[in-house]
Coordinates of C-alpha atoms and ligand atoms in Angstrom, one line a residue:
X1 CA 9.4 3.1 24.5
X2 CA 8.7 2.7 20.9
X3 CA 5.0 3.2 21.3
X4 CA 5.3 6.3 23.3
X5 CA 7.0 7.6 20.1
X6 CA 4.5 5.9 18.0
X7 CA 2.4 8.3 19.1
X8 CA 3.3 10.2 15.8
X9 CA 3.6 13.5 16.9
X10 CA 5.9 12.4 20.1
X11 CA 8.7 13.3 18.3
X12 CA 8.0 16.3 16.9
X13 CA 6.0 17.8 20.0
X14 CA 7.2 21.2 21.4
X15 CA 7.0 23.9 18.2
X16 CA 4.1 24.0 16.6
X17 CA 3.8 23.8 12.6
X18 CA 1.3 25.9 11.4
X19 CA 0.6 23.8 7.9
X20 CA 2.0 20.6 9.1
X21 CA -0.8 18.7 7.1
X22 CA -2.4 20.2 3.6
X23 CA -5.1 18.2 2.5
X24 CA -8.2 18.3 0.4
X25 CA -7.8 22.7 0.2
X26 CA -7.5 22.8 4.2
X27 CA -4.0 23.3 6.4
X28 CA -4.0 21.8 9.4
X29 CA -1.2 23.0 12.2
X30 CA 0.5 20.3 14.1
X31 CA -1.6 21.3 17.3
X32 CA -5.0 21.4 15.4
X33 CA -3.7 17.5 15.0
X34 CA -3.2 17.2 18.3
X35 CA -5.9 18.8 19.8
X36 CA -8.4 17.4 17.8
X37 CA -7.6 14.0 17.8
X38 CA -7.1 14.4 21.6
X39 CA -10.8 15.1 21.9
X40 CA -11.5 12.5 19.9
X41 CA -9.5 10.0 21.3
X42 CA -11.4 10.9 25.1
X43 CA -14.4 9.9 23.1
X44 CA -13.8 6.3 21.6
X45 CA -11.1 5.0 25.0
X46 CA -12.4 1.9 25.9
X47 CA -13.3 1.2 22.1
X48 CA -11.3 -2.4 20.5
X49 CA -11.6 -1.6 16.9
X50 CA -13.2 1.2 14.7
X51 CA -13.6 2.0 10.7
X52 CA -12.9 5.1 8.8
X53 CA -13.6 6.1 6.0
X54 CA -10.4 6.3 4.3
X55 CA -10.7 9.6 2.2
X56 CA -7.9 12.1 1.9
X57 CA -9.8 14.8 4.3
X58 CA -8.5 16.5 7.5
X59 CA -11.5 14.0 9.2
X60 CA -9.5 10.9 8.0
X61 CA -5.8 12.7 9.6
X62 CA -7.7 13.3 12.7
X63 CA -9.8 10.1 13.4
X64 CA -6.0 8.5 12.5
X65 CA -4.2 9.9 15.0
X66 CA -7.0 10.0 17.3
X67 CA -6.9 6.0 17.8
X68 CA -3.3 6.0 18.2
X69 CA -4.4 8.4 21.3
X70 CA -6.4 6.0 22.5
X71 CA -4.7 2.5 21.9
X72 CA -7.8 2.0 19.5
X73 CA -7.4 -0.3 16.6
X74 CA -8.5 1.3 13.1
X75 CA -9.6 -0.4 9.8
X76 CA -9.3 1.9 7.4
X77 CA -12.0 1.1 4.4
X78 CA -11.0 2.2 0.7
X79 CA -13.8 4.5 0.0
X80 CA -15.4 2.8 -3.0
X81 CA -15.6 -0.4 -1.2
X82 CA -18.3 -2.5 -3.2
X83 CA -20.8 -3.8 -1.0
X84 CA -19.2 -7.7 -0.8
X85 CA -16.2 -6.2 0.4
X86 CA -17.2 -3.9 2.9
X87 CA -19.6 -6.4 4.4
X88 CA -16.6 -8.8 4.3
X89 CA -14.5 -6.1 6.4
X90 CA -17.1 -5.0 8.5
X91 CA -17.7 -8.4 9.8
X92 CA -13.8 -9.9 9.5
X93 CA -13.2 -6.7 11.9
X94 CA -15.2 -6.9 14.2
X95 CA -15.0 -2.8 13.9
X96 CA -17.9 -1.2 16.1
X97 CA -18.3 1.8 14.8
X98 CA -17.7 4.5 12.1
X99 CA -15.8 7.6 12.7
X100 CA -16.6 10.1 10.4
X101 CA -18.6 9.4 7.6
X102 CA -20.2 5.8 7.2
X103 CA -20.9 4.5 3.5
X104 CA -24.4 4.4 2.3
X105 CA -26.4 0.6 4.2
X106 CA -24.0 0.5 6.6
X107 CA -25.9 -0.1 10.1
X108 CA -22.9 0.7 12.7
X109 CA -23.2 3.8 14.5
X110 CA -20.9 6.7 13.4
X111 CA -18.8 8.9 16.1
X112 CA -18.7 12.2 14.6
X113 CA -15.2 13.5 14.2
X114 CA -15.2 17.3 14.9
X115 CA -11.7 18.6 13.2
X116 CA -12.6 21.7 15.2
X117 CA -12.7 20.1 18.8
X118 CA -10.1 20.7 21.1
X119 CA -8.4 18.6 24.1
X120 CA -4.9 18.8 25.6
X121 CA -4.8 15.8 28.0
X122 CA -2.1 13.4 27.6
X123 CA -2.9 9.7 27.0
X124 CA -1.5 6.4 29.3
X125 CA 0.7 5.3 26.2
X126 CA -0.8 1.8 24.8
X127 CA 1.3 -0.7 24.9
X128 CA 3.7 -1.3 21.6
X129 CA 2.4 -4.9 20.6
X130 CA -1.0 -3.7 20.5
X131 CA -2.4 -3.4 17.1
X132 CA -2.7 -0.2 15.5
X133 CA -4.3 -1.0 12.4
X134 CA -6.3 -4.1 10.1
X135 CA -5.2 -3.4 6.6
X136 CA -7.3 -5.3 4.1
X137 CA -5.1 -6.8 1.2
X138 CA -5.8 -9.3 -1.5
X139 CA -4.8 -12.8 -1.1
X140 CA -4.5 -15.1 -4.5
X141 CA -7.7 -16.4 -4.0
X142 CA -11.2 -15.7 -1.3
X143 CA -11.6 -13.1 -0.2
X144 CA -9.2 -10.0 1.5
X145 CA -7.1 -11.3 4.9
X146 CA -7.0 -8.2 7.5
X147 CA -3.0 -8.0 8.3
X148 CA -2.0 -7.0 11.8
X149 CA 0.1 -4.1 12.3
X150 CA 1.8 -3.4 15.5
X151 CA 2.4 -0.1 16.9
X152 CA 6.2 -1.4 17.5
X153 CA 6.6 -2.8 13.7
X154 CA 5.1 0.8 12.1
X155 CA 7.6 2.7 14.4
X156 CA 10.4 0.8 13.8
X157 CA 9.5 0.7 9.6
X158 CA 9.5 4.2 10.0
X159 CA 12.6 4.9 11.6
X160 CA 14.7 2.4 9.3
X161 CA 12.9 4.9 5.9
X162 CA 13.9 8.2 8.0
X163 CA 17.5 6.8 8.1
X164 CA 17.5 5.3 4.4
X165 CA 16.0 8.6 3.5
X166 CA 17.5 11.2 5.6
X167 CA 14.0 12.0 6.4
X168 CA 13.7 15.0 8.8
X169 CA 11.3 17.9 9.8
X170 CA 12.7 19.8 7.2
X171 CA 11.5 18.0 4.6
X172 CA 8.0 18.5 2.9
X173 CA 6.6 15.3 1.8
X174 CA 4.1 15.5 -1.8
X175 CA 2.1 12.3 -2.4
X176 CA -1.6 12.0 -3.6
X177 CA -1.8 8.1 -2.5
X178 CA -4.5 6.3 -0.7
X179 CA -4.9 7.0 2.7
X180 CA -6.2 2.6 2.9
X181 CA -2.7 0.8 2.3
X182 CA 0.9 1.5 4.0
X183 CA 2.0 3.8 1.2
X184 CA -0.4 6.6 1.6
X185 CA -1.3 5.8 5.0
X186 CA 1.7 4.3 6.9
X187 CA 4.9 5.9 5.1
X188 CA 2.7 9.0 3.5
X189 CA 0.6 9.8 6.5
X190 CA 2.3 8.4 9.9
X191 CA 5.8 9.2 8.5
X192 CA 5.4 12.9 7.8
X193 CA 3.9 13.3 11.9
X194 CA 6.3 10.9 13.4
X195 CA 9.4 12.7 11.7
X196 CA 7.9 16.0 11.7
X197 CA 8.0 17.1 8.2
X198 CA 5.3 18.9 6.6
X199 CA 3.0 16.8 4.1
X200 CA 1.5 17.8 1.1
X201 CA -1.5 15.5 0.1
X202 CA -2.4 16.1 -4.0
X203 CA -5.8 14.5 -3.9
X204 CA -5.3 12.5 -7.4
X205 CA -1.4 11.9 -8.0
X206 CA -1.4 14.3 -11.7
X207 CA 1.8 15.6 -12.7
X208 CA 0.8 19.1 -12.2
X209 CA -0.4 18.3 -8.8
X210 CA 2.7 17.6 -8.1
X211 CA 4.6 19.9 -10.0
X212 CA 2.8 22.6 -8.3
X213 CA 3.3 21.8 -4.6
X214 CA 7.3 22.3 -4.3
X215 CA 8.3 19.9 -2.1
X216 CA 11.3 18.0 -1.3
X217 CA 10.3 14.5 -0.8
X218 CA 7.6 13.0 -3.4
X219 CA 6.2 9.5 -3.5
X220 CA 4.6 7.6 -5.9
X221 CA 3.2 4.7 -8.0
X222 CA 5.1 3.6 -10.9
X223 CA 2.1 4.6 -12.8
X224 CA 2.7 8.0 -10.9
X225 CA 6.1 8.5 -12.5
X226 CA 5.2 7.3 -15.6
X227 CA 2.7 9.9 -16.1
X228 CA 5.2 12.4 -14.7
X229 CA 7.6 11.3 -17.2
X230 CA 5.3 11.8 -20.1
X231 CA 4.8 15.9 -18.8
X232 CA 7.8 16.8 -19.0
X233 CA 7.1 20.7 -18.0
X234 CA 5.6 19.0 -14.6
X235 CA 8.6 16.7 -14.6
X236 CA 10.9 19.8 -15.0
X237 CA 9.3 21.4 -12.0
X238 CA 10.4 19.0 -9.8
X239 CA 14.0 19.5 -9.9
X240 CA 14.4 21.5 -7.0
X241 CA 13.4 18.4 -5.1
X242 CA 15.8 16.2 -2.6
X243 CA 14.1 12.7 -3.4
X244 CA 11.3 11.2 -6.0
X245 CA 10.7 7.7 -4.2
X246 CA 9.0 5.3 -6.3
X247 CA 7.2 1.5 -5.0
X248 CA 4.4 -0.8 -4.6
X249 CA 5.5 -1.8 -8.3
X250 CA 7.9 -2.3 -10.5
X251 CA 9.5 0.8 -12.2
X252 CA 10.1 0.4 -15.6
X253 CA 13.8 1.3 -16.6
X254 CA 12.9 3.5 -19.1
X255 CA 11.0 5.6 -16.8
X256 CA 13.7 5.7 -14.5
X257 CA 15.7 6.6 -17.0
X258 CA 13.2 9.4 -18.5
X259 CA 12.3 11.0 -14.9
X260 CA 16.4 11.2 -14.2
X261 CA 16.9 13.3 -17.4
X262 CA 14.4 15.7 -16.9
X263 CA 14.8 16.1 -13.1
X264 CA 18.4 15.6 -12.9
X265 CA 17.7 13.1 -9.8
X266 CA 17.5 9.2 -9.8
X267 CA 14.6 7.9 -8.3
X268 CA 14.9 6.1 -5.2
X269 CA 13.3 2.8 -5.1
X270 CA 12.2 0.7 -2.6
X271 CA 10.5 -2.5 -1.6
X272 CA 7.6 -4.0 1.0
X273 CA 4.5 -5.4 1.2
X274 CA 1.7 -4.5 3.3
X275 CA 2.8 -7.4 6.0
X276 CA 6.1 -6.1 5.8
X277 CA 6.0 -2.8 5.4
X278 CA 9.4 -1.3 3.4
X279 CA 12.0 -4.0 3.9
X280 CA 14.3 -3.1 0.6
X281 CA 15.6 0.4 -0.4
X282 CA 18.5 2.3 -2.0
X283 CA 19.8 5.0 -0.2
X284 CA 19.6 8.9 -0.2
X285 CA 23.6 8.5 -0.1
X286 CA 23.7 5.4 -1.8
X287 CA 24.2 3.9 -5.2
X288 CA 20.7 4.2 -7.0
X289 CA 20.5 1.8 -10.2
X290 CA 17.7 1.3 -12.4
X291 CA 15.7 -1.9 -12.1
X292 CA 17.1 -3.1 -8.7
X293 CA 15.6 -1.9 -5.0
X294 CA 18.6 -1.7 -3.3
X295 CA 19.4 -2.8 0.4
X296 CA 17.7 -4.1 3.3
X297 CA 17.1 -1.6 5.3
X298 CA 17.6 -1.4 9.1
X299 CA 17.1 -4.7 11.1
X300 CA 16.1 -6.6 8.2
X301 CA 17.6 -9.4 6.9
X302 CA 16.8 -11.3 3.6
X303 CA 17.6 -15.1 2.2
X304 CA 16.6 -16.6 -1.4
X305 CA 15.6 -19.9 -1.2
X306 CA 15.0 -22.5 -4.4
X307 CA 11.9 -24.3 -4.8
X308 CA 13.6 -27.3 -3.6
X309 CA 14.3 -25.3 -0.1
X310 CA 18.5 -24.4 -0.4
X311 CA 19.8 -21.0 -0.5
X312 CA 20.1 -19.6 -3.4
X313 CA 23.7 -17.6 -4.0
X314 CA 24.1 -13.6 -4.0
X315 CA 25.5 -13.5 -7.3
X316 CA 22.7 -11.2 -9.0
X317 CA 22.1 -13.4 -11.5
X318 CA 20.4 -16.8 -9.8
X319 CA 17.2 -16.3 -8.5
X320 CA 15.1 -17.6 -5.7
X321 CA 12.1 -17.1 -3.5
X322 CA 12.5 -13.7 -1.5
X323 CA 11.9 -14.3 2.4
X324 CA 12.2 -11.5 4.9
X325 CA 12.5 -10.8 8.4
X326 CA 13.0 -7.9 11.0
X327 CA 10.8 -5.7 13.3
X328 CA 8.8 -4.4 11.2
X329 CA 6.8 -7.3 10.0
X330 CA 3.0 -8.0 10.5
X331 CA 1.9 -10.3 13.7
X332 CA -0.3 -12.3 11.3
X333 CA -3.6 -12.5 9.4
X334 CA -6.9 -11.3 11.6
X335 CA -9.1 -14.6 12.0
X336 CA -6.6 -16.6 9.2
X337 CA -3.8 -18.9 11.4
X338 CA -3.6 -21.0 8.4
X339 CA -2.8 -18.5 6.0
X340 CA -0.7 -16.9 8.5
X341 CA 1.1 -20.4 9.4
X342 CA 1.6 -20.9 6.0
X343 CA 3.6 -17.4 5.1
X344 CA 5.8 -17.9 7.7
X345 CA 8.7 -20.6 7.6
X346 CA 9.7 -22.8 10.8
X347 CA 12.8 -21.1 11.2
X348 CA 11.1 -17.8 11.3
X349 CA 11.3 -16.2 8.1
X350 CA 8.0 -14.1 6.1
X351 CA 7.5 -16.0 2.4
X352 CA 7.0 -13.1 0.6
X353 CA 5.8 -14.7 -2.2
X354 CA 8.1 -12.5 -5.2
X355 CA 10.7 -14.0 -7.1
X356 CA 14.2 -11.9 -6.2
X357 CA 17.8 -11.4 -7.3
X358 CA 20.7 -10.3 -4.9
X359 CA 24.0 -9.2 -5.8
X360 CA 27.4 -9.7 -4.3
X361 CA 27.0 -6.2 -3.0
X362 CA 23.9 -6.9 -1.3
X363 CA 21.6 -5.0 -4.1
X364 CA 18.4 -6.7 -4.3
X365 CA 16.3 -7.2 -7.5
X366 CA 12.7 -8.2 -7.9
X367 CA 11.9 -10.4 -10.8
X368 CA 8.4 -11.0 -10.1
X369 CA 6.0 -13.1 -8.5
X370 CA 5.5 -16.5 -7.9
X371 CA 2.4 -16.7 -8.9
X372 CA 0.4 -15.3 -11.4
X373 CA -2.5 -14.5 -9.2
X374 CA -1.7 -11.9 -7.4
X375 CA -1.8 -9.1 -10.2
X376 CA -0.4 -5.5 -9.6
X377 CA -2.4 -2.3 -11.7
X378 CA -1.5 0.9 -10.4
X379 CA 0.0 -0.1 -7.8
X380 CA -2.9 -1.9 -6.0
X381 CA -2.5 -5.4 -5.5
X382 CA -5.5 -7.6 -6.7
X383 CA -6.5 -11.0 -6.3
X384 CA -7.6 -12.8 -9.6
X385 CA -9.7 -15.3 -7.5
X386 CA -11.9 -12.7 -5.9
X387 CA -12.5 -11.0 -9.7
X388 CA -13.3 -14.4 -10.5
X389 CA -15.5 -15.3 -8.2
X390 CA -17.1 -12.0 -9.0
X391 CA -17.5 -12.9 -12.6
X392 CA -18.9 -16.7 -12.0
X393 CA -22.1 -14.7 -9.7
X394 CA -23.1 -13.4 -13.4
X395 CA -25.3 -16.2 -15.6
X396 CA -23.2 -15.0 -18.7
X397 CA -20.3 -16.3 -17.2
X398 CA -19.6 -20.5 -17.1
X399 CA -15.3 -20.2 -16.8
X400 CA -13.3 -17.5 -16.2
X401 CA -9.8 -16.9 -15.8
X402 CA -8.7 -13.4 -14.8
X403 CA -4.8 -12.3 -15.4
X404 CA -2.9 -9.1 -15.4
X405 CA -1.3 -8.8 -18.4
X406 CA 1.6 -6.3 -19.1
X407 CA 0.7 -2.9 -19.7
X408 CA 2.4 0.6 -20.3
X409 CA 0.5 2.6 -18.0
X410 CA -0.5 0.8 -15.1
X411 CA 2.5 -1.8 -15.1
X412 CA -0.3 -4.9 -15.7
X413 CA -4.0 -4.8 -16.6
X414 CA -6.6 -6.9 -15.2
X415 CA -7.9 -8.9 -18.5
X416 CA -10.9 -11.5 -17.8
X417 CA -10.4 -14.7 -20.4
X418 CA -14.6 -15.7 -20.3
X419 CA -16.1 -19.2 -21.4
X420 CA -19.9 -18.3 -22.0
X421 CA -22.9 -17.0 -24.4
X422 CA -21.3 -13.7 -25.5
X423 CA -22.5 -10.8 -22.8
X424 CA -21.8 -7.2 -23.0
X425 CA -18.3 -6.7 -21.9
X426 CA -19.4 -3.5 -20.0
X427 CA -22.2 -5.2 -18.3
X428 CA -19.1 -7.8 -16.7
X429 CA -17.5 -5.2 -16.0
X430 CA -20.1 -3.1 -14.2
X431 CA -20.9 -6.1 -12.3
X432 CA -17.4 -6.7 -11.0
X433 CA -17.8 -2.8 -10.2
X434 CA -21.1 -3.5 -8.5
X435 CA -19.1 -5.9 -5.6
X436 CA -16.2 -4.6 -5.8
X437 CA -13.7 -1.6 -5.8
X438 CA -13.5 -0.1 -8.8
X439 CA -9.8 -0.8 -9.3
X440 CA -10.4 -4.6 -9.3
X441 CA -12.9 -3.9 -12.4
X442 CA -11.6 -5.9 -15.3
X443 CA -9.9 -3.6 -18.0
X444 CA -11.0 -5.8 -21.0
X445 CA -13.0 -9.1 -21.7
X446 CA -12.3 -11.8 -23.8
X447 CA -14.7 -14.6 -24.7
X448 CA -13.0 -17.9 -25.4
X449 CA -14.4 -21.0 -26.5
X450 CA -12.6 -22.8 -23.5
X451 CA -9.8 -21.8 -21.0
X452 CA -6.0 -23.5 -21.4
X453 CA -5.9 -26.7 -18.8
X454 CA -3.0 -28.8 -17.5
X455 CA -3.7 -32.4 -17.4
X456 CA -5.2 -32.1 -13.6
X457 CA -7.7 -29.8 -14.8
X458 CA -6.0 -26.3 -13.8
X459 CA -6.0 -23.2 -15.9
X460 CA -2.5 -22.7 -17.5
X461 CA -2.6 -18.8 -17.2
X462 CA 1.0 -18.8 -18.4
X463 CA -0.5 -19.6 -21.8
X464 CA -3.4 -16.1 -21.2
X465 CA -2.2 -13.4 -23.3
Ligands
MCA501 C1 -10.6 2.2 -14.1 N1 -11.5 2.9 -14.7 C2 -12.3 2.1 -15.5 C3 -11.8 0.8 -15.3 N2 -10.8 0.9 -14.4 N3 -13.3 2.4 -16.3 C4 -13.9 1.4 -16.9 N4 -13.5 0.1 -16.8 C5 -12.5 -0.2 -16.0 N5 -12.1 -1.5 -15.8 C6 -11.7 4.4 -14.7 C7 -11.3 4.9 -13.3 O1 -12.4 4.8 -12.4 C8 -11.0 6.4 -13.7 O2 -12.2 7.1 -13.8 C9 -10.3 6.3 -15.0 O3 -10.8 5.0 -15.6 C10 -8.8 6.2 -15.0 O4 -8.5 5.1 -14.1 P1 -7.0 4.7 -13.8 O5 -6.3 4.5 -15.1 O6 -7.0 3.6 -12.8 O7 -6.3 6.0 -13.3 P2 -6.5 6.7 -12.0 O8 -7.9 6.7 -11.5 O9 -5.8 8.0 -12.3 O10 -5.6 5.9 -11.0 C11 -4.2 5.6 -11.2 C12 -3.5 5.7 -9.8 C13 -4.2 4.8 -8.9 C14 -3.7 7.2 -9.3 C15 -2.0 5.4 -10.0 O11 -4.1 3.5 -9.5 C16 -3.6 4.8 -7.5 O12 -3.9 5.6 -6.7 N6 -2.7 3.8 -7.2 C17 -2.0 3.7 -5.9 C18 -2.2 2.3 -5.3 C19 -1.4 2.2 -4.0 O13 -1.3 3.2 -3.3 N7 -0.9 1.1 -3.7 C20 -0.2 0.9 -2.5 C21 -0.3 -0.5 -2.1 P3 -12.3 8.6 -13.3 O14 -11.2 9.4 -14.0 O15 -13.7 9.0 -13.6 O16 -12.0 8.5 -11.8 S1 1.2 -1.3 -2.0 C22 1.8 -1.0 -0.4 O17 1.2 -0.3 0.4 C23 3.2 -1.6 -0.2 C24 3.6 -1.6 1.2 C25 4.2 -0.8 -1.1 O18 5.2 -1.4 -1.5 O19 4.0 0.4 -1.2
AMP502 P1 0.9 -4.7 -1.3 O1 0.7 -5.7 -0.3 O2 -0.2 -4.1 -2.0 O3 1.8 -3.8 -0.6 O4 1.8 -5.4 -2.5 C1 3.1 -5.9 -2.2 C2 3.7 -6.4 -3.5 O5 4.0 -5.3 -4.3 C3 5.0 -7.1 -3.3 O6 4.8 -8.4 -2.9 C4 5.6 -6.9 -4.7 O7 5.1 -7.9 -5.6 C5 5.1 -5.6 -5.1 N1 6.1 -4.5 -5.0 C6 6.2 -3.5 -4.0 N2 7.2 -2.7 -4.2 C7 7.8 -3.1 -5.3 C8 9.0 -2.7 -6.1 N3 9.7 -1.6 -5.7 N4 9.3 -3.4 -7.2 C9 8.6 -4.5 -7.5 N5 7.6 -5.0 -6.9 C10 7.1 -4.3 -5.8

């Protein structure tokens, strides 16, 4: 019952929207959706798993929807994908084809996606625990693990945000996010067609992008806001909007406080994880306060738990490791049962892996996370082991040590602490660039004459900075 509203334009069949989708200068109506991903999906049933492209073009909103049609898992692939990471993806998947556009050396075949195309036959409805996409994320160390995503757990993540949100098809949604991790794709994409609100993709998320495309619900980076902050004219112009939603990051108080002086409304913020999708939020009719993420949101619960494994009190002072459950979590990692094993307690609860907060009210705040290898920059979340590894495929490099350390912009920046005969920075850089995608390039290199150890050997990146 869930999946046949998965299908994200099940609830708002019947009128049609004439720009229910703007993207990259072309408007899409809700039945140009519809009918071209209905000829599409006629063309791939049968299919287990394909890759798109993931650029923010009416091809990538079609070929989306288009496997939901058809029950066909997708992999979206960030678009500058370094070549170690797409073959890693490629293979991890399993995907058999490309629809779309294929990246240069790729040898799958490509399914064209014709935007144009038209078919109007329904489709049996797959079934709800079937996956609906692989999202690639960064673990602390190897390489990306593919997470699972139900058709049930994104339908039910998007209904608990409609609620927190007061989401509905009168609502224009502005966001310029990728279209390769669930805040463009899941919430910015899917949510928009499943509620039936129009959506406004930006391209790049500039303030005057978003300034100019009047809508009524934006989302963002912090890095987003923070940058929105700093213009205030494009700041200004967003007054006339219901909600600015902010995640995938911390956001700085002082940007909170900035963007709710110059727009006259407190950002919402909110909480998830690409395995969990948005578990944590404050309300469109709630209390909104700066540096906290609010409340579970529907069907999820949420425990602390000390290192030595007791609860941890609500007093929203003592803090404790986050876990999460509810119906909107991932069914595992693709090809990893020991990584998935080990995020999941026995009792049932998802290991989120951040440090948390919770108040007697409920009010949830993230402190950080455990550990200091999973580093946020923009809002992407990047795995200091697979820069490393990177960096030790270079002869100028003997040690490295990669951190994120704090920074104004971008929340942290990736910083690689190098043991070896002094090499052009850029040329360390460039080769992280040449494996990898671009955001996981190292901001800044510093050579050391040795890296901090403990007495068992291991890097003390604590003492990094
Ligand atoms: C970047 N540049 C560099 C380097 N890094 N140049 C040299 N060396 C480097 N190390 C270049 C870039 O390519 C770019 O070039 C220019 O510098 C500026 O880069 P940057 O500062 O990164 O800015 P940006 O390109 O404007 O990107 C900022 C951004 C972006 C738009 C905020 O980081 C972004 O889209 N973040 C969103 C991430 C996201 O959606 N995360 C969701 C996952 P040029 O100007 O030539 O291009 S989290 C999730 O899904 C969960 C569920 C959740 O909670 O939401
Ligand atoms: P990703 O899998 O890329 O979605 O990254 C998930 C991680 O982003 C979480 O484990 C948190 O560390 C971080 N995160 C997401 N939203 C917030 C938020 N509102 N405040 C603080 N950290 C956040």
């Amino acid at each position: 019952m869930l999946l046949s509203s998965l299908n994200p334009l099940a609830v708002a069949q019947g009128d049609d929207l004439p720009d229910a989708v703007r993207i990259d200068g072309h408007t899409l109506s809700r039945s140009d959706i519809v009918g071209g991903a209905g000829a599409l999906a006629r063309r791939i049933a049968g299919a287990r798993c394909v890759a798109v492209l993931a650029e923010p073009t009416p091809a990538t909103v079609v070929a989306i929807v288009g496997c939901l049609f058809a029950g066909v898992t997708v992999v979206p692939v960030p678009p500058d994908s370094g070549p170690a990471e797409l073959a890693h993806i490629l293979t991890d998947s399993g995907a058999q084809a490309w629809l779309g556009k294929a990246p240069e050396g790729s040898d799958l075949p490509v399914v064209p996606v014709r935007v144009n195309a038209r078919d109007w036959h329904g489709h049996p409805e797959p079934h709800p625990s079937s996956t609906a996409f692989v999202l690639y994320t960064s673990g602390t160390t190897g390489a990306p693990k593919g997470v699972l995503l139900s058709r049930r757990a994104i339908a039910a993540g998007l209904d608990a945000l409609a609620r927190a949100w007061h989401w509905t098809g009168k609502d224009t949604l502005v966001h310029g996010l990728p279209l390769f991790h669930v805040h463009g794709l899941i919430l910015g994409l899917l949510g928009p067609l499943r509620v039936g609100s129009r959506l406004v993709h930006t391209g790049k998320p500039t303030p005057a992008a978003y300034a100019e495309a009047g809508g009524s619900l934006y989302f963002g980076v912090p890095t987003v806001w923070s940058r929105i902050a700093e213009d205030e004219a494009s700041a200004r112009a967003l007054s006339g909007a219901r909600l600015l939603v902010s995640g995938s990051a911390p956001l700085p108080v002082p940007v909170f406080e900035k963007l709710t002086a110059l727009t006259g409304l407190a950002p919402v913020e909110r909480y998830g994880m690409s395995e969990t999708m948005i578990t944590l939020s404050t309300r469109a009719d709630g209390e909104r306060r700066p540096g906290w993420v609010g409340l579970p949101v529907e069907g999820v619960e949420t425990r602390l738990v000390a290192e030595d494994g007791t609860l941890v009190p609500h007093d929203g002072e003592s803090i404790g490791g986050l876990q999460v459950r509810g119906p909107m979590l991932f069914d595992g990692y693709l090809n990893r049962p020991d990584a998935t094993a080990e995020s999941w307690t026995e009792d049932g609860w998802f290991v989120t892996g951040d440090v948390a907060a919770i108040d007697d009210g409920g009010f949830h705040r993230i402190v950080g996370r455990a550990s200091t290898d999973l580093i946020k920059s923009g809002g992407y979340r990047i795995g200091a082991g697979e820069v490393e590894t990177s960096l030790l495929g270079h002869p100028g490099v003997k040690e490295v040590a990669v951190v994120g350390l704090p920074d104004d912009d971008l929340g942290q920046r990736i910083v690689a602490f190098v043991v070896g005969p002094d090499t052009d920075p850029d040329e360390l850089i460039a080769h992280v660039a040449s494996e990898l995608s671009v955001h996981k390039r190292p901001r800044e290199v510093r050579f050391v004459e040795s890296l901090p150890r403990n007495a068992m050997g291991k890097v003390q990146k604590k003492l990094l900075g």
